[in-house]
Short mmCIF file of C-alpha atoms in Angstrom, two decimals:
data_model
loop_
_atom_site.label_atom_id
_atom_site.label_comp_id
_atom_site.label_asym_id
_atom_site.label_seq_id
_atom_site.Cartn_x
_atom_site.Cartn_y
_atom_site.Cartn_z
CA MET M 1 -0.54 -6.97 36.25
CA LEU M 2 1.26 -7.22 32.96
CA ASN M 3 2.93 -10.46 33.68
CA ASP M 4 -0.39 -11.91 34.62
CA THR M 5 -1.53 -14.20 31.77
CA ARG M 6 -5.14 -13.13 32.18
CA LEU M 7 -4.18 -9.56 31.55
CA ARG M 8 -2.18 -10.52 28.62
CA TRP M 9 -5.28 -12.22 27.16
CA LEU M 10 -7.39 -9.06 27.86
CA ILE M 11 -4.72 -7.08 26.12
CA LEU M 12 -5.00 -9.36 23.18
CA PHE M 13 -8.95 -9.44 23.26
CA VAL M 14 -9.31 -5.68 22.81
CA PRO M 15 -7.61 -5.35 19.33
CA VAL M 16 -9.12 -8.62 18.18
CA ALA M 17 -12.57 -7.38 19.17
CA VAL M 18 -12.11 -4.04 17.59
CA LEU M 19 -10.98 -5.75 14.37
CA GLY M 20 -13.68 -8.33 14.62
CA VAL M 21 -16.58 -5.75 15.04
CA PHE M 22 -15.27 -3.03 12.59
CA PHE M 23 -13.82 -5.25 9.92
CA TRP M 24 -14.62 -9.17 10.15
CA TYR M 25 -18.22 -8.57 10.86
CA GLY M 26 -18.61 -6.66 7.64
CA VAL M 27 -16.65 -9.32 5.65
CA ALA M 28 -18.80 -12.09 7.13
CA ASP M 29 -21.81 -10.13 6.51
CA SER M 30 -21.06 -9.42 2.86
CA LEU M 31 -20.10 -13.07 2.15
CA TRP M 32 -23.31 -14.10 3.89
CA LYS M 33 -25.33 -11.71 1.74
CA SER M 34 -23.76 -13.34 -1.33
CA PHE M 35 -25.46 -16.64 -0.40
CA ALA M 36 -28.56 -15.29 1.17
CA SER M 37 -29.67 -12.05 -0.63
CA PRO M 38 -32.26 -11.95 -1.84
CA GLU M 39 -32.93 -15.68 -1.00
CA ILE M 40 -30.71 -18.44 0.16
CA GLY M 41 -28.85 -20.21 -2.65
CA LEU M 42 -26.04 -19.85 -5.12
CA GLN M 43 -28.00 -17.60 -7.43
CA ASN M 44 -25.58 -14.64 -7.14
CA TYR M 45 -22.47 -16.77 -7.89
CA ALA M 46 -24.37 -18.44 -10.71
CA ALA M 47 -25.42 -15.10 -12.22
CA PHE M 48 -21.79 -13.99 -12.09
CA LEU M 49 -20.24 -16.96 -13.49
CA GLN M 50 -22.64 -17.34 -16.14
CA SER M 51 -22.63 -13.79 -17.48
CA PRO M 52 -20.14 -13.55 -20.42
CA ALA M 53 -19.67 -9.86 -19.88
CA GLU M 54 -18.72 -10.28 -16.34
CA MET M 55 -16.44 -13.13 -17.06
CA ALA M 56 -14.73 -11.04 -19.60
CA VAL M 57 -14.16 -8.46 -16.94
CA LEU M 58 -12.83 -11.12 -14.53
CA ARG M 59 -10.51 -12.35 -17.34
CA ARG M 60 -9.24 -8.92 -18.01
CA THR M 61 -8.66 -8.23 -14.29
CA PHE M 62 -6.64 -11.46 -14.26
CA LEU M 63 -4.58 -10.53 -17.31
CA VAL M 64 -3.84 -7.02 -16.34
CA SER M 65 -2.70 -8.23 -12.92
CA ILE M 66 -0.47 -10.66 -14.57
CA GLY M 67 0.95 -8.00 -16.83
CA VAL M 68 1.56 -5.64 -13.96
CA THR M 69 3.35 -8.40 -12.14
CA ALA M 70 5.59 -9.34 -15.22
CA VAL M 71 6.40 -5.82 -15.91
CA CYS M 72 7.31 -5.06 -12.18
CA LEU M 73 9.49 -8.17 -12.12
CA ALA M 74 11.29 -7.47 -15.43
CA PHE M 75 12.12 -3.95 -14.24
CA GLY M 76 12.46 -4.42 -10.46
CA TYR M 77 14.90 -7.48 -10.83
CA PRO M 78 17.71 -5.48 -12.30
CA TYR M 79 16.98 -2.57 -10.26
CA ALA M 80 17.09 -4.57 -6.87
CA TYR M 81 20.15 -6.44 -8.24
CA LEU M 82 21.98 -3.07 -8.68
CA MET M 83 21.08 -1.94 -5.20
CA THR M 84 22.98 -4.87 -3.77
CA VAL M 85 26.15 -4.49 -5.84
CA THR M 86 26.67 -0.70 -6.23
CA THR M 87 28.41 1.85 -4.10
CA ALA M 88 26.92 3.04 -0.98
CA ARG M 89 26.13 6.55 -2.30
CA LEU M 90 24.33 5.10 -5.55
CA ARG M 91 22.45 2.67 -3.38
CA THR M 92 21.11 5.49 -1.25
CA LEU M 93 19.93 7.12 -4.38
CA LEU M 94 18.20 4.08 -5.81
CA MET M 95 16.55 3.51 -2.27
CA VAL M 96 15.28 7.08 -1.97
CA VAL M 97 13.87 7.01 -5.53
CA VAL M 98 11.93 3.87 -4.57
CA LEU M 99 10.69 5.17 -1.17
CA ILE M 100 9.64 8.65 -2.27
CA PRO M 101 6.73 7.31 -4.51
CA PHE M 102 6.05 4.59 -1.78
CA TRP M 103 5.15 7.51 0.66
CA THR M 104 3.50 9.64 -1.95
CA SER M 105 -0.37 9.51 -2.06
CA MET M 106 -1.82 7.01 -4.44
CA MET M 107 -4.60 9.48 -5.50
CA VAL M 108 -1.78 12.01 -6.26
CA ARG M 109 0.08 9.53 -8.39
CA THR M 110 -2.92 8.22 -10.18
CA TYR M 111 -4.14 11.84 -11.04
CA ALA M 112 -0.51 12.63 -12.28
CA TRP M 113 -0.89 9.76 -14.89
CA VAL M 114 -4.22 11.36 -15.83
CA ALA M 115 -2.56 14.60 -16.45
CA LEU M 116 0.38 12.89 -18.24
CA LEU M 117 -1.73 10.45 -20.37
CA GLN M 118 -4.69 12.55 -21.28
CA ASN M 119 -5.31 13.28 -25.04
CA ASN M 120 -3.08 16.13 -26.18
CA GLY M 121 -1.17 15.82 -23.00
CA PRO M 122 2.57 15.68 -22.61
CA LEU M 123 3.17 12.11 -23.50
CA ASP M 124 0.52 12.25 -26.43
CA ARG M 125 2.47 15.29 -27.85
CA VAL M 126 5.94 13.60 -27.48
CA PHE M 127 4.51 10.59 -29.48
CA LYS M 128 2.95 12.95 -32.05
CA SER M 129 6.27 14.78 -32.54
CA LEU M 130 7.81 11.35 -32.99
CA GLY M 131 5.24 10.69 -35.74
CA ILE M 132 3.27 8.12 -33.85
CA GLY M 133 0.23 10.13 -33.56
CA GLY M 134 -3.31 9.21 -32.65
CA LEU M 135 -2.26 6.73 -30.06
CA ALA M 136 -5.15 6.46 -27.63
CA LEU M 137 -3.30 6.43 -24.26
CA ILE M 138 -5.93 7.17 -21.67
CA GLY M 139 -8.97 4.86 -21.45
CA THR M 140 -7.01 1.58 -22.36
CA PRO M 141 -5.76 -1.43 -20.34
CA GLY M 142 -2.30 -0.17 -21.16
CA ALA M 143 -2.84 3.15 -19.22
CA ILE M 144 -4.23 1.16 -16.36
CA MET M 145 -1.17 -1.05 -16.32
CA ILE M 146 1.22 1.90 -16.46
CA GLY M 147 -0.52 3.40 -13.44
CA ILE M 148 -0.78 0.26 -11.41
CA THR M 149 2.78 -0.64 -12.20
CA GLN M 150 4.12 2.66 -10.93
CA ILE M 151 2.30 2.24 -7.70
CA LEU M 152 3.33 -1.45 -6.97
CA MET M 153 6.94 -1.26 -8.26
CA PRO M 154 8.30 -0.28 -4.92
CA PHE M 155 6.56 -3.35 -3.38
CA MET M 156 8.50 -5.56 -5.83
CA ILE M 157 11.75 -3.81 -5.50
CA MET M 158 11.65 -4.03 -1.78
CA SER M 159 10.69 -7.74 -1.66
CA LEU M 160 13.58 -8.55 -4.10
CA TYR M 161 16.04 -6.48 -2.27
CA ALA M 162 15.34 -7.97 0.99
CA ASN M 163 16.07 -11.37 -0.32
CA MET M 164 19.02 -10.33 -2.55
CA VAL M 165 20.82 -8.37 0.28
CA ARG M 166 21.05 -11.58 2.36
CA ILE M 167 22.62 -13.68 -0.38
CA ASP M 168 26.24 -14.65 0.41
CA ARG M 169 28.16 -13.03 -2.52
CA ARG M 170 31.17 -15.28 -1.75
CA LEU M 171 29.29 -18.16 -3.47
CA LEU M 172 29.47 -16.08 -6.71
CA ASP M 173 33.25 -15.93 -6.11
CA ALA M 174 33.41 -19.64 -5.47
CA ALA M 175 31.53 -20.31 -8.80
CA ASP M 176 34.13 -17.91 -10.51
CA SER M 177 37.10 -19.89 -9.11
CA LEU M 178 35.61 -23.11 -10.14
CA GLY M 179 35.57 -21.76 -13.73
CA ALA M 180 32.04 -20.57 -14.21
CA SER M 181 31.81 -17.44 -16.41
CA PRO M 182 30.14 -14.51 -14.67
CA ALA M 183 26.93 -14.92 -16.77
CA VAL M 184 26.76 -18.62 -16.03
CA ALA M 185 27.44 -17.91 -12.30
CA PHE M 186 24.68 -15.31 -12.20
CA VAL M 187 22.07 -17.66 -13.92
CA LYS M 188 23.03 -20.77 -12.01
CA VAL M 189 24.00 -19.64 -8.65
CA PHE M 190 22.53 -16.17 -8.02
CA VAL M 191 19.12 -16.37 -9.70
CA PRO M 192 18.01 -19.66 -7.97
CA MET M 193 18.83 -18.07 -4.63
CA THR M 194 16.52 -15.15 -5.39
CA VAL M 195 13.37 -17.42 -5.97
CA PRO M 196 11.93 -16.73 -2.45
CA GLY M 197 12.25 -13.01 -3.15
CA VAL M 198 10.67 -13.22 -6.65
CA VAL M 199 7.82 -15.41 -5.34
CA ALA M 200 7.06 -12.96 -2.39
CA GLY M 201 7.25 -9.91 -4.72
CA CYS M 202 5.18 -11.48 -7.39
CA THR M 203 2.49 -12.60 -5.00
CA LEU M 204 2.27 -9.27 -3.28
CA VAL M 205 2.15 -7.29 -6.47
CA PHE M 206 -0.36 -9.66 -8.18
CA VAL M 207 -2.81 -9.79 -5.06
CA LEU M 208 -2.57 -6.14 -4.60
CA SER M 209 -3.32 -5.36 -8.28
CA LEU M 210 -6.23 -7.57 -8.32
CA GLY M 211 -8.28 -5.15 -6.23
CA PHE M 212 -7.09 -1.87 -7.68
CA TYR M 213 -9.96 0.70 -8.15
CA LEU M 214 -8.57 4.13 -8.62
CA ALA M 215 -6.29 3.30 -11.65
CA PRO M 216 -8.97 1.54 -13.61
CA VAL M 217 -11.51 4.24 -12.95
CA LEU M 218 -9.45 7.19 -13.72
CA LEU M 219 -7.14 5.73 -16.43
CA GLY M 220 -9.31 3.07 -17.98
CA SER M 221 -12.72 3.34 -19.35
CA PRO M 222 -16.09 1.58 -18.78
CA GLN M 223 -15.38 -0.73 -21.82
CA HIS M 224 -12.21 -1.88 -20.23
CA ALA M 225 -13.61 -2.32 -16.67
CA MET M 226 -11.91 -4.35 -14.03
CA LEU M 227 -13.58 -6.55 -11.36
CA SER M 228 -13.28 -3.73 -8.58
CA GLN M 229 -15.37 -1.34 -10.74
CA LEU M 230 -18.15 -3.92 -11.33
CA ILE M 231 -18.32 -4.58 -7.54
CA VAL M 232 -18.53 -0.90 -6.65
CA GLN M 233 -21.17 -0.44 -9.33
CA GLN M 234 -23.34 -3.16 -7.83
CA VAL M 235 -23.17 -1.54 -4.45
CA SER M 236 -23.23 2.12 -5.16
CA GLN M 237 -25.56 2.26 -8.17
CA LEU M 238 -27.73 -0.93 -7.67
CA LEU M 239 -27.40 -1.41 -3.89
CA ASP M 240 -27.28 -5.11 -4.64
CA PHE M 241 -25.11 -6.27 -1.83
CA GLY M 242 -25.72 -9.91 -2.76
CA ARG M 243 -24.28 -9.65 -6.25
CA ALA M 244 -21.53 -7.53 -4.85
CA GLY M 245 -20.74 -10.07 -2.25
CA ALA M 246 -20.46 -12.85 -4.69
CA MET M 247 -17.99 -10.87 -6.88
CA ALA M 248 -15.98 -9.95 -3.85
CA GLY M 249 -15.94 -13.64 -2.73
CA VAL M 250 -14.63 -14.60 -6.12
CA LEU M 251 -11.86 -11.85 -6.02
CA LEU M 252 -10.99 -12.86 -2.32
CA ALA M 253 -10.80 -16.56 -3.24
CA LEU M 254 -8.51 -15.70 -6.14
CA ALA M 255 -6.34 -13.51 -3.95
CA LEU M 256 -5.99 -16.07 -1.17
CA SER M 257 -5.26 -18.94 -3.67
CA VAL M 258 -2.55 -16.89 -5.12
CA VAL M 259 -1.16 -16.26 -1.63
CA ALA M 260 -1.30 -19.97 -0.91
CA LEU M 261 0.15 -20.79 -4.23
CA GLY M 262 3.03 -18.38 -3.51
CA ALA M 263 3.83 -20.15 -0.07
CA VAL M 264 3.94 -23.56 -1.87
CA LEU M 265 6.23 -22.22 -4.68
CA ALA M 266 8.66 -20.63 -2.31
CA ARG M 267 8.97 -23.70 0.04
CA PRO M 268 11.39 -25.90 -1.88
CA ALA M 269 13.75 -22.90 -2.34
CA ILE M 270 13.45 -22.08 1.26
CA GLU M 271 14.03 -25.73 2.37
CA ARG M 272 17.21 -25.58 0.34
CA GLY M 273 18.25 -22.90 2.72
CA TYR M 274 18.00 -19.90 0.26
CA GLY M 275 16.64 -17.60 3.07
CA GLU M 276 13.30 -17.34 4.72
CA ASN M 277 11.11 -14.54 3.11
CA THR M 278 10.02 -12.35 5.88
CA MET P 1 33.09 -4.68 -6.90
CA ARG P 2 33.25 -8.41 -6.86
CA GLY P 3 30.96 -11.25 -8.13
CA GLY P 4 27.92 -10.79 -10.27
CA ILE P 5 28.12 -9.24 -13.60
CA PRO P 6 31.28 -7.11 -13.97
CA ARG P 7 31.51 -3.96 -16.16
CA SER P 8 29.71 -5.75 -18.97
CA PRO P 9 26.73 -5.55 -21.37
CA GLY P 10 24.63 -7.00 -18.55
CA ARG P 11 25.46 -4.24 -16.01
CA ILE P 12 24.93 -1.54 -18.73
CA PHE P 13 21.54 -3.15 -19.55
CA ALA P 14 20.59 -3.19 -15.72
CA TRP P 15 21.54 0.48 -15.29
CA GLY P 16 19.33 1.29 -18.33
CA MET P 17 16.35 -0.46 -16.86
CA ALA P 18 17.03 1.10 -13.59
CA GLY P 19 17.14 4.49 -15.18
CA LEU P 20 13.77 3.91 -16.75
CA VAL P 21 12.37 2.83 -13.50
CA MET P 22 13.47 5.96 -11.80
CA LEU P 23 11.92 8.20 -14.43
CA TRP P 24 8.82 6.21 -14.27
CA LEU P 25 8.55 6.37 -10.46
CA THR P 26 9.39 10.14 -10.13
CA ALA P 27 8.30 11.89 -13.20
CA PRO P 28 4.48 11.78 -12.61
CA VAL P 29 4.65 13.63 -9.40
CA LEU P 30 7.04 16.18 -10.65
CA VAL P 31 4.60 17.01 -13.47
CA LEU P 32 2.13 18.18 -10.82
CA LEU P 33 4.07 20.81 -9.39
CA PRO P 34 4.11 23.20 -12.48
CA LEU P 35 0.52 22.34 -13.08
CA SER P 36 -0.57 23.60 -9.73
CA PHE P 37 0.74 27.03 -10.71
CA SER P 38 -1.16 27.10 -14.02
CA GLY P 39 -2.95 30.34 -14.89
CA ARG P 40 -5.80 28.66 -16.65
CA ARG P 41 -8.59 26.15 -15.88
CA SER P 42 -6.85 23.37 -17.91
CA PHE P 43 -4.47 20.44 -17.38
CA ARG P 44 -2.35 21.87 -20.03
CA PHE P 45 1.31 20.98 -19.59
CA PRO P 46 3.43 22.87 -19.29
CA PRO P 47 1.07 25.81 -18.40
CA ASP P 48 1.33 28.95 -20.65
CA THR P 49 0.50 31.34 -17.89
CA TRP P 50 1.25 31.08 -14.13
CA SER P 51 -0.72 32.00 -11.13
CA LEU P 52 -1.45 31.11 -7.53
CA ARG P 53 -5.11 31.03 -7.88
CA TRP P 54 -5.61 27.38 -7.34
CA TYR P 55 -3.87 27.52 -3.92
CA GLU P 56 -6.04 30.44 -3.24
CA ASN P 57 -9.07 28.56 -4.17
CA PHE P 58 -7.84 25.55 -2.18
CA PHE P 59 -7.72 27.63 1.08
CA THR P 60 -10.82 29.88 0.35
CA ASP P 61 -13.33 27.30 -1.09
CA SER P 62 -14.60 25.36 1.90
CA THR P 63 -15.24 22.05 0.26
CA TRP P 64 -11.30 21.86 -0.22
CA HIS P 65 -10.01 23.04 3.07
CA ALA P 66 -12.74 21.40 4.99
CA SER P 67 -11.83 18.05 3.36
CA LEU P 68 -8.20 18.71 4.34
CA LEU P 69 -9.25 19.35 7.99
CA THR P 70 -11.31 16.14 7.99
CA SER P 71 -8.38 14.25 6.62
CA LEU P 72 -6.25 15.44 9.31
CA LYS P 73 -8.64 14.67 12.04
CA VAL P 74 -9.46 11.20 10.75
CA GLY P 75 -5.70 10.59 10.18
CA LEU P 76 -4.67 11.70 13.78
CA LEU P 77 -7.51 9.89 15.52
CA SER P 78 -7.07 6.70 13.70
CA THR P 79 -3.27 6.71 14.00
CA ALA P 80 -3.54 7.20 17.84
CA ALA P 81 -6.10 4.25 17.99
CA SER P 82 -4.25 1.94 15.83
CA MET P 83 -0.87 2.71 17.72
CA ILE P 84 -2.57 1.77 20.90
CA LEU P 85 -4.32 -1.25 19.65
CA GLY P 86 -1.47 -2.43 17.59
CA THR P 87 1.04 -2.20 20.35
CA MET P 88 -1.33 -4.16 22.61
CA ALA P 89 -1.80 -6.78 20.06
CA ALA P 90 1.86 -7.17 19.21
CA PHE P 91 2.84 -7.28 22.87
CA ALA P 92 0.23 -9.84 23.69
CA LEU P 93 1.15 -11.97 20.66
CA HIS P 94 4.77 -11.87 21.77
CA LYS P 95 4.15 -13.00 25.21
CA LEU P 96 1.56 -15.50 24.83
CA TYR P 97 1.96 -19.08 23.69
CA PHE P 98 -1.27 -20.93 22.62
CA SER P 99 -2.49 -23.31 19.85
CA GLY P 100 -4.31 -21.25 17.26
CA LYS P 101 -1.98 -18.36 17.67
CA ALA P 102 -1.07 -18.47 13.93
CA PHE P 103 -4.82 -18.09 13.23
CA VAL P 104 -5.19 -15.17 15.61
CA THR P 105 -2.20 -13.51 13.97
CA GLY P 106 -3.83 -14.12 10.53
CA PHE P 107 -7.06 -12.61 11.88
CA LEU P 108 -5.17 -9.54 12.97
CA LEU P 109 -3.03 -9.17 9.87
CA ALA P 110 -5.37 -10.07 7.07
CA PRO P 111 -6.76 -6.64 6.25
CA MET P 112 -3.32 -5.82 4.82
CA ILE P 113 -3.71 -8.37 1.90
CA PHE P 114 -7.49 -7.74 1.51
CA PRO P 115 -8.26 -6.36 -1.97
CA GLY P 116 -9.36 -2.72 -1.37
CA VAL P 117 -12.80 -3.03 -2.90
CA VAL P 118 -13.63 -6.16 -0.77
CA SER P 119 -12.80 -4.36 2.51
CA ALA P 120 -14.80 -1.25 1.22
CA ILE P 121 -17.95 -3.12 0.48
CA ALA P 122 -17.61 -5.30 3.68
CA ILE P 123 -17.06 -2.14 5.83
CA PHE P 124 -19.80 0.06 4.00
CA GLY P 125 -22.43 -2.65 4.28
CA VAL P 126 -22.41 -2.88 8.04
CA TYR P 127 -21.46 0.71 8.72
CA LEU P 128 -24.55 1.74 6.82
CA THR P 129 -26.89 -0.39 9.10
CA TRP P 130 -25.02 0.94 12.12
CA HIS P 131 -25.55 4.58 10.98
CA ILE P 132 -21.93 5.34 11.28
CA SER P 133 -21.35 5.68 7.54
CA GLY P 134 -20.84 9.21 6.76
CA THR P 135 -19.67 10.13 10.25
CA LEU P 136 -16.36 10.86 11.64
CA THR P 137 -16.68 7.88 13.82
CA GLY P 138 -17.23 5.77 10.82
CA PHE P 139 -14.18 7.13 9.14
CA VAL P 140 -11.89 6.78 12.06
CA ALA P 141 -13.12 3.11 12.76
CA ALA P 142 -12.53 2.15 9.14
CA HIS P 143 -9.03 3.76 8.86
CA THR P 144 -8.17 2.13 12.20
CA VAL P 145 -8.73 -1.40 11.19
CA LEU P 146 -7.05 -0.89 7.88
CA SER P 147 -3.92 0.56 9.49
CA LEU P 148 -3.76 -1.54 12.38
CA PRO P 149 -1.86 -4.55 10.80
CA PHE P 150 0.97 -2.24 9.70
CA VAL P 151 1.34 -1.09 13.34
CA ILE P 152 1.36 -4.76 14.52
CA VAL P 153 4.01 -5.79 12.15
CA SER P 154 6.08 -2.80 12.93
CA VAL P 155 5.86 -3.14 16.67
CA ARG P 156 6.38 -6.97 16.37
CA SER P 157 9.64 -6.51 14.80
CA ALA P 158 10.74 -4.11 17.26
CA LEU P 159 9.76 -6.62 20.13
CA ARG P 160 11.96 -9.29 18.39
CA ILE P 161 15.08 -7.46 18.92
CA PHE P 162 14.07 -6.38 22.55
CA ASP P 163 16.25 -7.73 25.36
CA TRP P 164 13.68 -9.48 27.57
CA GLU P 165 16.39 -9.72 30.46
CA LEU P 166 15.97 -5.97 30.99
CA GLU P 167 12.27 -6.57 32.09
CA LYS P 168 13.54 -9.17 34.56
CA ALA P 169 16.15 -6.73 35.78
CA ALA P 170 13.62 -4.03 36.18
CA ALA P 171 11.21 -6.39 38.21
CA SER P 172 14.10 -7.61 40.36
CA LEU P 173 14.84 -4.02 41.23
CA GLY P 174 11.32 -3.59 42.46
CA ALA P 175 9.47 -2.06 39.47
CA SER P 176 5.80 -3.11 39.18
CA PRO P 177 4.94 -4.68 35.80
CA PHE P 178 3.24 -1.68 34.76
CA GLU P 179 6.27 0.59 35.66
CA THR P 180 8.51 -1.90 33.83
CA PHE P 181 6.39 -1.57 30.66
CA ARG P 182 6.18 2.26 30.98
CA LEU P 183 9.84 2.99 31.95
CA VAL P 184 11.83 0.10 30.23
CA THR P 185 9.79 -1.77 27.54
CA LEU P 186 7.96 1.11 25.92
CA PRO P 187 10.78 3.44 25.39
CA LEU P 188 12.90 0.82 23.86
CA ILE P 189 10.26 -0.29 21.36
CA LEU P 190 9.03 3.17 20.84
CA PRO P 191 10.89 3.41 17.29
CA GLY P 192 8.72 0.41 16.14
CA VAL P 193 5.65 2.06 17.50
CA LEU P 194 6.51 5.35 15.84
CA ILE P 195 7.13 3.87 12.49
CA GLY P 196 3.96 1.86 12.71
CA GLY P 197 2.20 5.16 13.63
CA LEU P 198 3.82 6.90 10.62
CA PHE P 199 2.48 3.95 8.36
CA ALA P 200 -0.90 4.39 9.98
CA PHE P 201 -1.18 8.13 9.27
CA VAL P 202 0.11 7.94 5.74
CA ILE P 203 -2.38 4.92 5.01
CA SER P 204 -5.30 6.96 6.45
CA PHE P 205 -4.22 10.19 4.63
CA ASP P 206 -3.99 8.36 1.39
CA GLU P 207 -7.18 5.99 1.68
CA VAL P 208 -9.64 6.53 -1.19
CA VAL P 209 -11.76 3.46 -1.82
CA VAL P 210 -13.30 2.75 1.58
CA SER P 211 -13.64 6.55 2.17
CA LEU P 212 -15.41 6.94 -1.22
CA PHE P 213 -18.18 4.87 0.11
CA LEU P 214 -18.36 6.37 3.58
CA GLN P 215 -18.15 10.02 2.45
CA THR P 216 -21.11 12.51 2.43
CA PRO P 217 -20.84 16.19 1.24
CA PHE P 218 -20.33 17.05 4.85
CA VAL P 219 -17.77 14.60 5.90
CA ARG P 220 -15.22 14.09 3.13
CA THR P 221 -11.51 13.46 3.09
CA LEU P 222 -9.12 15.15 1.01
CA PRO P 223 -8.31 12.22 -1.41
CA VAL P 224 -11.94 11.65 -1.91
CA GLN P 225 -12.57 15.44 -2.72
CA MET P 226 -9.63 15.04 -5.17
CA TYR P 227 -11.19 12.03 -6.77
CA LEU P 228 -14.57 13.65 -7.23
CA SER P 229 -12.96 16.81 -8.62
CA VAL P 230 -11.05 14.77 -11.28
CA THR P 231 -14.01 12.68 -12.20
CA GLU P 232 -16.38 15.69 -12.37
CA SER P 233 -14.53 18.75 -13.81
CA ILE P 234 -11.22 20.08 -14.96
CA ASP P 235 -10.04 21.92 -11.92
CA PRO P 236 -6.27 22.52 -11.41
CA THR P 237 -7.06 22.87 -7.58
CA VAL P 238 -6.44 19.21 -7.65
CA ALA P 239 -2.82 19.83 -8.64
CA ALA P 240 -2.46 22.33 -5.85
CA ALA P 241 -4.16 19.73 -3.44
CA SER P 242 -1.59 17.01 -4.56
CA THR P 243 1.26 19.40 -3.80
CA ILE P 244 -0.15 20.08 -0.26
CA ILE P 245 -0.65 16.38 0.23
CA VAL P 246 3.03 15.68 -0.81
CA ILE P 247 4.12 18.46 1.50
CA VAL P 248 2.25 17.11 4.46
CA THR P 249 3.54 13.46 3.91
CA VAL P 250 7.00 14.53 3.45
CA ALA P 251 6.72 16.78 6.64
CA SER P 252 5.33 13.99 8.65
CA ILE P 253 8.18 11.65 7.62
CA LEU P 254 10.89 14.32 8.34
CA ILE P 255 9.33 15.19 11.76
CA SER P 256 9.35 11.40 12.78
CA MET P 257 12.91 11.12 11.46
CA LEU P 258 14.04 14.25 13.41
CA PHE P 259 12.25 12.96 16.52
CA TRP P 260 14.07 9.53 16.12
CA GLN P 261 17.36 11.18 15.56
CA LYS P 262 16.87 13.35 18.74
CA ARG P 263 16.01 10.37 20.89
CA LYS P 264 19.03 8.51 19.47
CA THR P 265 21.46 11.29 20.52
CA SER P 266 19.72 11.72 23.86
CA ASP P 267 19.97 7.99 24.47
CA ALA P 268 23.78 8.04 23.69
#
């Protein structure tokens, strides 16, 4: 009986069990191995945190993710803003342009950047014809950032738009009637109300970019490796699940603390009634 | 147009930025289309000669079309599984009240924000010892758990706007709880279930990192085949495969939209 509480528990139990067995067991297992393989102890974490080369990779991963987040915010903010103020037809156009790449395969998009950024490729030749020849595009952190940004931009824009669309624009009219110039009204009235959207978008983009694998492998180079590449290398080449688990543990801890930080940062704005971010 | 920045340098600047974003988001994929019709074995753009040989290669070379078939199989099976499991989870979460509900919700939704590589090694490590790595079962299980959270989120939002008085009405008219679910609740939350399913299919059809670990030369999904091809050789079949992926994705979105439209008109 569907109204029977016991049946509801059963209905909840099945998906929880499937996820528990086919996902969480593996997560627990790899974290366990990070402390217990080859022997019980913190040696896997110590080896990771004491290796200057691996710390450089962690720092690069962090910096690239911050860069991606900043670029997404800088470009996504005006884009989302225009979506809330423009005509219905232009809004549809802006929306479709965001959604099409969102639904397009990540592999396809990353490969497209390989084709575009390759040496002697289209962008390379454009730069050469402009007289800025010899720019190495592919194989640099810049190329990785271009690729990741394109994939994560829709996440930022949709987070910002979901927040901005709920803002009562009469508040800006009120600021106007109280003598604020449009620019002042925008900065002092509109921008503070978008803080929850900004925090939600930045958290999402930052966390997702931390774990990117495809773009760094295909657009970067081993000299500019990101943490995800290091983790994959430990497993697929060295079958060292202990070391890989430790790196994954650090990456996961980083991601979760950013999510927690985002929740803390968004709270004051939400408490002031600037919209919940769902 | 009221409020905000009127026709001003600010607005012009915003449109300039938006124009760049539009180019940035769409241009890369548009580049692939001409590349897939190239006559040469090179990624030269624009191609100097044209042919259909890469499409021909895609459909004659078994490594390519077998991987498409595997992708479709894994996609459909994992979508069905995550639609059923996700609807169950969302329904139970909506109806049950207990302490620790936030924890269970987090447990169910967490794979969504897990870094891809972390999920990959976690899944690979245990699937390997269970001997389901490299099998269709392994792929379907992995893709199901990765797409399940998206179905749950989508069905939950449909349940939030569902009018629960309708269930009481059905029950008072003598419908059994199962009949109520099948005849009243399910049809009304179906759009949420279908959108969740669409998400699930696209996620599965797109997944690379976990699949890269699980793959063998015999069981390999299309994005993995593309990845291996890009890293190993210059083969414009990748561009043809990309175009085919884009077509499959757009088609699945259009079909679900048509389906939805038809339901809307038949409901009216």
